[in-house]
Short mmCIF file of C-alpha atoms and ligand atoms in Angstrom, two decimals:
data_model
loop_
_atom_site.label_atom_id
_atom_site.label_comp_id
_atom_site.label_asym_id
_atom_site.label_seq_id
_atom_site.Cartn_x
_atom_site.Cartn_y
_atom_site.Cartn_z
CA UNK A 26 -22.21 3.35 -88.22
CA UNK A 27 -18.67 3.73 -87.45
CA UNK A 28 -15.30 4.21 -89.69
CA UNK A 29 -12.25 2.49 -89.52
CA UNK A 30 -9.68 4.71 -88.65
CA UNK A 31 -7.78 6.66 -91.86
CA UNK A 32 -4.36 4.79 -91.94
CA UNK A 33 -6.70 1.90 -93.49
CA UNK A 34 -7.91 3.61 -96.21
CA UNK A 35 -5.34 4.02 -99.36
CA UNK A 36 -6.35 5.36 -103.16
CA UNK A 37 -6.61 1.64 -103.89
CA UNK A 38 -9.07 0.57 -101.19
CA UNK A 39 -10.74 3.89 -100.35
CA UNK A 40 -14.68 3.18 -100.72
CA UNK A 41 -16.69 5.69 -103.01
CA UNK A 42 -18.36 7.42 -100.47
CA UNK A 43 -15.01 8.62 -98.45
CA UNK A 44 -15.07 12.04 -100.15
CA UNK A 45 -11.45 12.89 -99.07
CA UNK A 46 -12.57 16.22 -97.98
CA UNK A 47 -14.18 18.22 -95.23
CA UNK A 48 -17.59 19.89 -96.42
CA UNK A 49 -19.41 22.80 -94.68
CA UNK A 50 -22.99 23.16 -95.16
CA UNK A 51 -24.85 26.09 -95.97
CA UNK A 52 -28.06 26.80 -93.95
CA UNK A 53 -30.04 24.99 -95.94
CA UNK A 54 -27.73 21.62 -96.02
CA UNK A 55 -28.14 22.17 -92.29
CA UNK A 56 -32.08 21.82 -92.34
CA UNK A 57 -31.72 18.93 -94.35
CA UNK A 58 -29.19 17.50 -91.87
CA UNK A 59 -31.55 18.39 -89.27
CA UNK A 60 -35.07 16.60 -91.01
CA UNK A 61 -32.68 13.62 -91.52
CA UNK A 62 -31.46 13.87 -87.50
CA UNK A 63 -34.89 14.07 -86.68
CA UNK A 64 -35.60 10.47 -88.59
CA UNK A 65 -32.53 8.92 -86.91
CA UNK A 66 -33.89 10.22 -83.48
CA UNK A 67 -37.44 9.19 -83.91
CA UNK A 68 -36.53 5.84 -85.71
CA UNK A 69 -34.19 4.83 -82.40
CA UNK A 70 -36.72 6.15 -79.45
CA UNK A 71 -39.37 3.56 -81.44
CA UNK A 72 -36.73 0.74 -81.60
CA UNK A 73 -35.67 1.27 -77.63
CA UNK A 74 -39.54 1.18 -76.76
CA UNK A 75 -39.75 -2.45 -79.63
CA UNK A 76 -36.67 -3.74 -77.43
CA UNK A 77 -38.27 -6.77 -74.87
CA UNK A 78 -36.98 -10.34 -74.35
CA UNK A 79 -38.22 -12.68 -77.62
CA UNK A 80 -37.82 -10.26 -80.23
CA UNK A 81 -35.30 -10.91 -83.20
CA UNK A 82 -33.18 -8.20 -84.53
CA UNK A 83 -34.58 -8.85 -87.35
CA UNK A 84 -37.99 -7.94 -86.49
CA UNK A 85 -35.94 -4.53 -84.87
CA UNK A 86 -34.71 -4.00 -88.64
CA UNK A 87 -38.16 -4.19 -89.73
CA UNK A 88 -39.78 -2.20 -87.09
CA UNK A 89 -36.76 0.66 -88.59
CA UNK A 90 -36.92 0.04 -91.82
CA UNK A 91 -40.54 0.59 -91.80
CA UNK A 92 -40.46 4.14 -89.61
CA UNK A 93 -38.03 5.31 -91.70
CA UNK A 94 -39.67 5.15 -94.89
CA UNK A 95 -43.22 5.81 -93.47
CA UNK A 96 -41.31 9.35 -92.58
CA UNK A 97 -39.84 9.72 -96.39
CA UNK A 98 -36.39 8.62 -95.47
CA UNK A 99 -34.58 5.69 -97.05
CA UNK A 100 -32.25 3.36 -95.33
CA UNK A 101 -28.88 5.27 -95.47
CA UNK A 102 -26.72 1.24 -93.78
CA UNK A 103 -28.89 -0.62 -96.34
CA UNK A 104 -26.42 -2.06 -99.32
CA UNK A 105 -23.47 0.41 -98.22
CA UNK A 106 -20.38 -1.89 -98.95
CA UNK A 107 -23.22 -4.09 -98.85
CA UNK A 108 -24.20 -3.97 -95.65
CA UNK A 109 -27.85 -5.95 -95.47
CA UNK A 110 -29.77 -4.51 -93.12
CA UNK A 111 -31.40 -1.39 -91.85
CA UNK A 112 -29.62 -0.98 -88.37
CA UNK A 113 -26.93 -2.33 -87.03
CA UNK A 114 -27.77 -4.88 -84.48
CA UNK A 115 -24.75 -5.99 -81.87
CA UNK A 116 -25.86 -7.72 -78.87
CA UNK A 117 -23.20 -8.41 -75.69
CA UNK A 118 -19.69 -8.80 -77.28
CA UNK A 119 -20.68 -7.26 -80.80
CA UNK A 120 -19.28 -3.64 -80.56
CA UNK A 121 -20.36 -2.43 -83.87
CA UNK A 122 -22.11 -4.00 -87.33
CA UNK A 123 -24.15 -7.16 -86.55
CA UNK A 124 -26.12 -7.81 -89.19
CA UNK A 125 -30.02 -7.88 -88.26
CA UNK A 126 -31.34 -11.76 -88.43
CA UNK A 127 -33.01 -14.55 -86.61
CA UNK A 128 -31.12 -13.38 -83.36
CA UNK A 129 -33.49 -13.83 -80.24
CA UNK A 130 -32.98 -10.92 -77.90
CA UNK A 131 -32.84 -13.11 -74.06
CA UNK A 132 -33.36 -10.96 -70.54
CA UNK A 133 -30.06 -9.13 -69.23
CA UNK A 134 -28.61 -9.22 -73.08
CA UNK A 135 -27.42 -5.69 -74.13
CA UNK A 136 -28.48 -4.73 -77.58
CA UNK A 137 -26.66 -1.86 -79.73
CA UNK A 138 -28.78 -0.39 -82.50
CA UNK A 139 -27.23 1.76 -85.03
CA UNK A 140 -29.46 3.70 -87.41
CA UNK A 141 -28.97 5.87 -90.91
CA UNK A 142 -31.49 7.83 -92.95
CA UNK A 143 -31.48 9.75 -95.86
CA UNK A 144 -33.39 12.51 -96.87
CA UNK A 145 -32.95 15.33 -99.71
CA UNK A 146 -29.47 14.15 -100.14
CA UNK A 147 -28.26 14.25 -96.58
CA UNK A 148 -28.05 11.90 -93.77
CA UNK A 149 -28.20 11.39 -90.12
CA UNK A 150 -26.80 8.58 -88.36
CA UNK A 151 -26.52 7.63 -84.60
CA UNK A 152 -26.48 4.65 -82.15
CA UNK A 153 -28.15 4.01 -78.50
CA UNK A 154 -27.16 0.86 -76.40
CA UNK A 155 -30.31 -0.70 -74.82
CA UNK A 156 -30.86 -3.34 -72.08
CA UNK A 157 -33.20 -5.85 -72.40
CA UNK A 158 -35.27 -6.75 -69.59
CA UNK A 159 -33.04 -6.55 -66.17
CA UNK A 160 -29.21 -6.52 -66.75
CA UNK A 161 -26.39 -7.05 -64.61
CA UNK A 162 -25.62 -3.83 -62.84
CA UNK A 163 -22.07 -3.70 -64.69
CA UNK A 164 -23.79 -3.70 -68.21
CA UNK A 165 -26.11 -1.00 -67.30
CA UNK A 166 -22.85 1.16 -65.66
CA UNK A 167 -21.16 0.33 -68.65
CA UNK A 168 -24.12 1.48 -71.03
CA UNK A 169 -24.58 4.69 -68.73
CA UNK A 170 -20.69 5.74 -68.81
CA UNK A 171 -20.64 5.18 -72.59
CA UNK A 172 -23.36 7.60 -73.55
CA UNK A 173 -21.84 10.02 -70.65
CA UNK A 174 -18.63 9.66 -72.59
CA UNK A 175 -20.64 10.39 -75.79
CA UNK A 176 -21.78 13.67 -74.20
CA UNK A 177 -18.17 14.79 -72.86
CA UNK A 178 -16.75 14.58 -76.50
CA UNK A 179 -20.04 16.52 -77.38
CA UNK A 180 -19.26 19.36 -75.13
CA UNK A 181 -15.63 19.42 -76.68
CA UNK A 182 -17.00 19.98 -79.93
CA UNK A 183 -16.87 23.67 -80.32
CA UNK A 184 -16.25 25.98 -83.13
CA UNK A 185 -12.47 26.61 -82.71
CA UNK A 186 -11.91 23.56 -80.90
CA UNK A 187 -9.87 20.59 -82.94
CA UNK A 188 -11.02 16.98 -83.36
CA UNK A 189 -8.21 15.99 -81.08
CA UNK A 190 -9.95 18.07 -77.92
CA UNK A 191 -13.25 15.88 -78.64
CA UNK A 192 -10.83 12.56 -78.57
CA UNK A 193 -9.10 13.42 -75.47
CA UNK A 194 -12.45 14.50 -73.50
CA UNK A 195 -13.73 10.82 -74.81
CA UNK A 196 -10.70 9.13 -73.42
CA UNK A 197 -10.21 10.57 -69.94
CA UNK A 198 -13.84 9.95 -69.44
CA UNK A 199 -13.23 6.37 -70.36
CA UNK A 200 -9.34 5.78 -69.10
CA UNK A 201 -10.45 7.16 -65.53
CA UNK A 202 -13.31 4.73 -65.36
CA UNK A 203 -11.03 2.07 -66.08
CA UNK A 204 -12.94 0.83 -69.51
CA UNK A 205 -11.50 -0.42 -72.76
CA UNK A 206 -11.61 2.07 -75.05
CA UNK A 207 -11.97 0.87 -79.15
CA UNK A 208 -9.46 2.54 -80.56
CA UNK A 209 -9.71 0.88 -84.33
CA UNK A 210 -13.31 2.47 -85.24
CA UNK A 211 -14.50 6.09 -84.75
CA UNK A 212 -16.64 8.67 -86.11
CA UNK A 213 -16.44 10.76 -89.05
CA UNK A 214 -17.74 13.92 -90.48
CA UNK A 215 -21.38 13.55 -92.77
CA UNK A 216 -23.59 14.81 -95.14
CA UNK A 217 -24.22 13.84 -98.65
CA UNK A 218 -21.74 11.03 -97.52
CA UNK A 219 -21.78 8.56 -94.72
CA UNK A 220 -18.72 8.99 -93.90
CA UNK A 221 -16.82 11.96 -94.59
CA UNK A 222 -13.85 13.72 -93.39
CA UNK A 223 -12.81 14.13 -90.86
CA UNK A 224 -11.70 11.29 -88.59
CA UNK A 225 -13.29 11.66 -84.89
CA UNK A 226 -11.30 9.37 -83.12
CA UNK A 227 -12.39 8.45 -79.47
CA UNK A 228 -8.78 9.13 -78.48
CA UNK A 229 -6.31 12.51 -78.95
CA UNK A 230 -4.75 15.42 -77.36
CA UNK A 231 -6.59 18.81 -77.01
CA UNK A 232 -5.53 21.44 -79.46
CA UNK A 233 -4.58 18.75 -81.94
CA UNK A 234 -6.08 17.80 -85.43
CA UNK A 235 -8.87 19.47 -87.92
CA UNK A 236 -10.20 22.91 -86.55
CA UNK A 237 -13.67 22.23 -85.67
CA UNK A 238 -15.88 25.34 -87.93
CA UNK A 239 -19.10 26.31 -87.94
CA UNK A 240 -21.30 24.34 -90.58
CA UNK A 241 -19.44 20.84 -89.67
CA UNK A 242 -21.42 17.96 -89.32
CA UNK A 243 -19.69 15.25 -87.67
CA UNK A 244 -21.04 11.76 -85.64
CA UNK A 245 -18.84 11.26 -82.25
CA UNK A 246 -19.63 7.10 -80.97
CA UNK A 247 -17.50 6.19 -78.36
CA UNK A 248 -17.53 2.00 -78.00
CA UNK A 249 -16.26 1.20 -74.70
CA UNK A 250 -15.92 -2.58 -73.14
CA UNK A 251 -16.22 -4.15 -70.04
CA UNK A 252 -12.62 -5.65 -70.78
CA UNK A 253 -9.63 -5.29 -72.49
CA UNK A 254 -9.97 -3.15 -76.03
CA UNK A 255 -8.74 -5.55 -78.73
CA UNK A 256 -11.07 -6.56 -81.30
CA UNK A 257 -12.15 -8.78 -83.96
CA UNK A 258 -13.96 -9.25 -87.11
CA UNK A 259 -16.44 -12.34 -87.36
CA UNK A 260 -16.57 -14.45 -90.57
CA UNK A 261 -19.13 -12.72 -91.99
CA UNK A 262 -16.64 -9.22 -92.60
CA UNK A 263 -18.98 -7.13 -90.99
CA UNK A 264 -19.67 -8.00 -86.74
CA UNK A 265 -16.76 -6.71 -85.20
CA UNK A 266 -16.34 -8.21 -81.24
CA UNK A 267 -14.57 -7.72 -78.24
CA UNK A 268 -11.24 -10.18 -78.55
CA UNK A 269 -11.87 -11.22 -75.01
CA UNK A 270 -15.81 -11.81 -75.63
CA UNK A 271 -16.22 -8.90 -72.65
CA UNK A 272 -19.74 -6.69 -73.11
CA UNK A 273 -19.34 -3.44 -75.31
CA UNK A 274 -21.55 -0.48 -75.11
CA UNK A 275 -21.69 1.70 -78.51
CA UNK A 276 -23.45 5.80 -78.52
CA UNK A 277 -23.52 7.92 -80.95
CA UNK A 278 -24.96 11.28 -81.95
CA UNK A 279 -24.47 13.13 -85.48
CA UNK A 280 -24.28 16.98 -84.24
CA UNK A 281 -23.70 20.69 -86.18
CA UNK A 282 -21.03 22.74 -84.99
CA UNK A 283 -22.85 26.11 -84.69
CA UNK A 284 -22.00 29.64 -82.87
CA UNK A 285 -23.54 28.57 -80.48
CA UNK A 286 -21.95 25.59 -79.61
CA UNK A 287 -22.90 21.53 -80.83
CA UNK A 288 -26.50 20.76 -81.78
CA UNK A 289 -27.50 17.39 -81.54
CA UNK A 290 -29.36 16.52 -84.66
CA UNK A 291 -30.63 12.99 -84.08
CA UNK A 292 -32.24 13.55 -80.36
CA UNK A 293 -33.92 10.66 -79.14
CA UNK A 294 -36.38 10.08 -75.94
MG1 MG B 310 -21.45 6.82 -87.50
#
């Protein structure tokens, strides 16, 4: 799930799980982190496999919801600012949020699933875009330069790096492929809170912004489109769209900054 970016949030609107702070977890936060990564990860590699033209995203929710409490998890999306579902189902357009329902996934449609889990306290979250059936070459360049994007703001995040070297490493990938690049939503740090501090914007200049330490957890999801990179929010105050109706792709990974480098914690086949 993404964040909207900080200027948004004020003391009078912030929601109760923005924690206003940047936490660093101890080795054994990190296992946690790592059991719930592991849910995330296992949870999206079964939806991608569910994904075939004729299924609902509501039967995707299901499929989730159901993996991820067979594993001891809970739902981490389910009733956060009252979200109603599981996942996060956004098919074509939808960039982020759809809300999981009656929707019948149709051949060359491009689905974006979004999955949370929580387990001992902490939580994982991350987001694959999937093709259903065939797909127009486009989508499936689009999909394939989004998670590549993904990965170049993952190889940015390294302990004594800044937040602003992972945005900038996300935006040249995207800017010299030509793609819109959302610039309203972005990731965010996590733990005991969905979203945390700080910010990870898809956009920045190296050397800039929070010092990236060892014992961060943070979620990088680049959302890039097709078209231009305006958006909207639908009527229901949660599925936000291209403004030009163009196809948006959506990754995302929650990873540890370690001495070694980033760890992906919610690997997925
Ligand atoms: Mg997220």
């Amino acid at each position: 799930m993404v964040k909207d970016q900080p200027k948004r949030i004020t003391a009078s609107n912030a929601p109760s799980s923005y924690t206003g702070g940047i936490t660093i977890k101890s080795r054994r936060e990190l296992e946690a982190m790592a059991r719930a990564g592991a849910i995330v990860g296992a949870t999206l590699t079964l939806l991608k496999r569910s994904v075939e033209p004729g299924i609902t995203t509501g039967e995707l929710n299901r499929i989730a919801e159901k993996n991820i409490r067979s594993m001891g998890a809970v739902p981490a999306f389910l009733g956060y600012q009252g979200f109603p579902g599981t996942i996060c189902a956004s098919v074509n357009e939808e960039i982020v949020h759809g809300i999981p329902g009656k929707r019948v996934l149709k051949e060359g449609d491009i689905i974006k699933m979004d999955v949370g889990a929580t387990i001992d306290g902490f939580i994982g979250d991350a987001a694959i875009s999937v093709a259903v059936g065939e797909v127009d070459p486009s989508a499936q360049r689009l999909m394939d330069d989004t998670e590549a994007s993904l990965y170049a703001g993952i190889a940015a995040a390294q302990p004594g790096n800044r937040i602003g070297d992972i945005g900038a490493a996300v935006e040249g990938y995207a800017m010299e492929r030509g793609y819109g690049l959302v610039r309203g939503y972005g990731g965010h740090g996590i733990g005991r809170h969905l979203h945390e501090d700080p910010h990870v914007s898809n956009y920045g200049e190296p050397g800039k912004g929070h010092l990236l330490r060892v014992g961060m957890c943070i979620c990088i999801e680049p959302m890039l489109n097709l078209g231009a990179d305006a958006t909207k929010v639908l009527d229901d105050d949660w599925t936000v769209v291209t403004a030009d109706g163009a196809l948006s792709a959506h990754f995302e990974h929650t990873l540890a900054i370690t001495e070694d480098g980033p760890k992906i914690l919610t690997v997925h086949d």
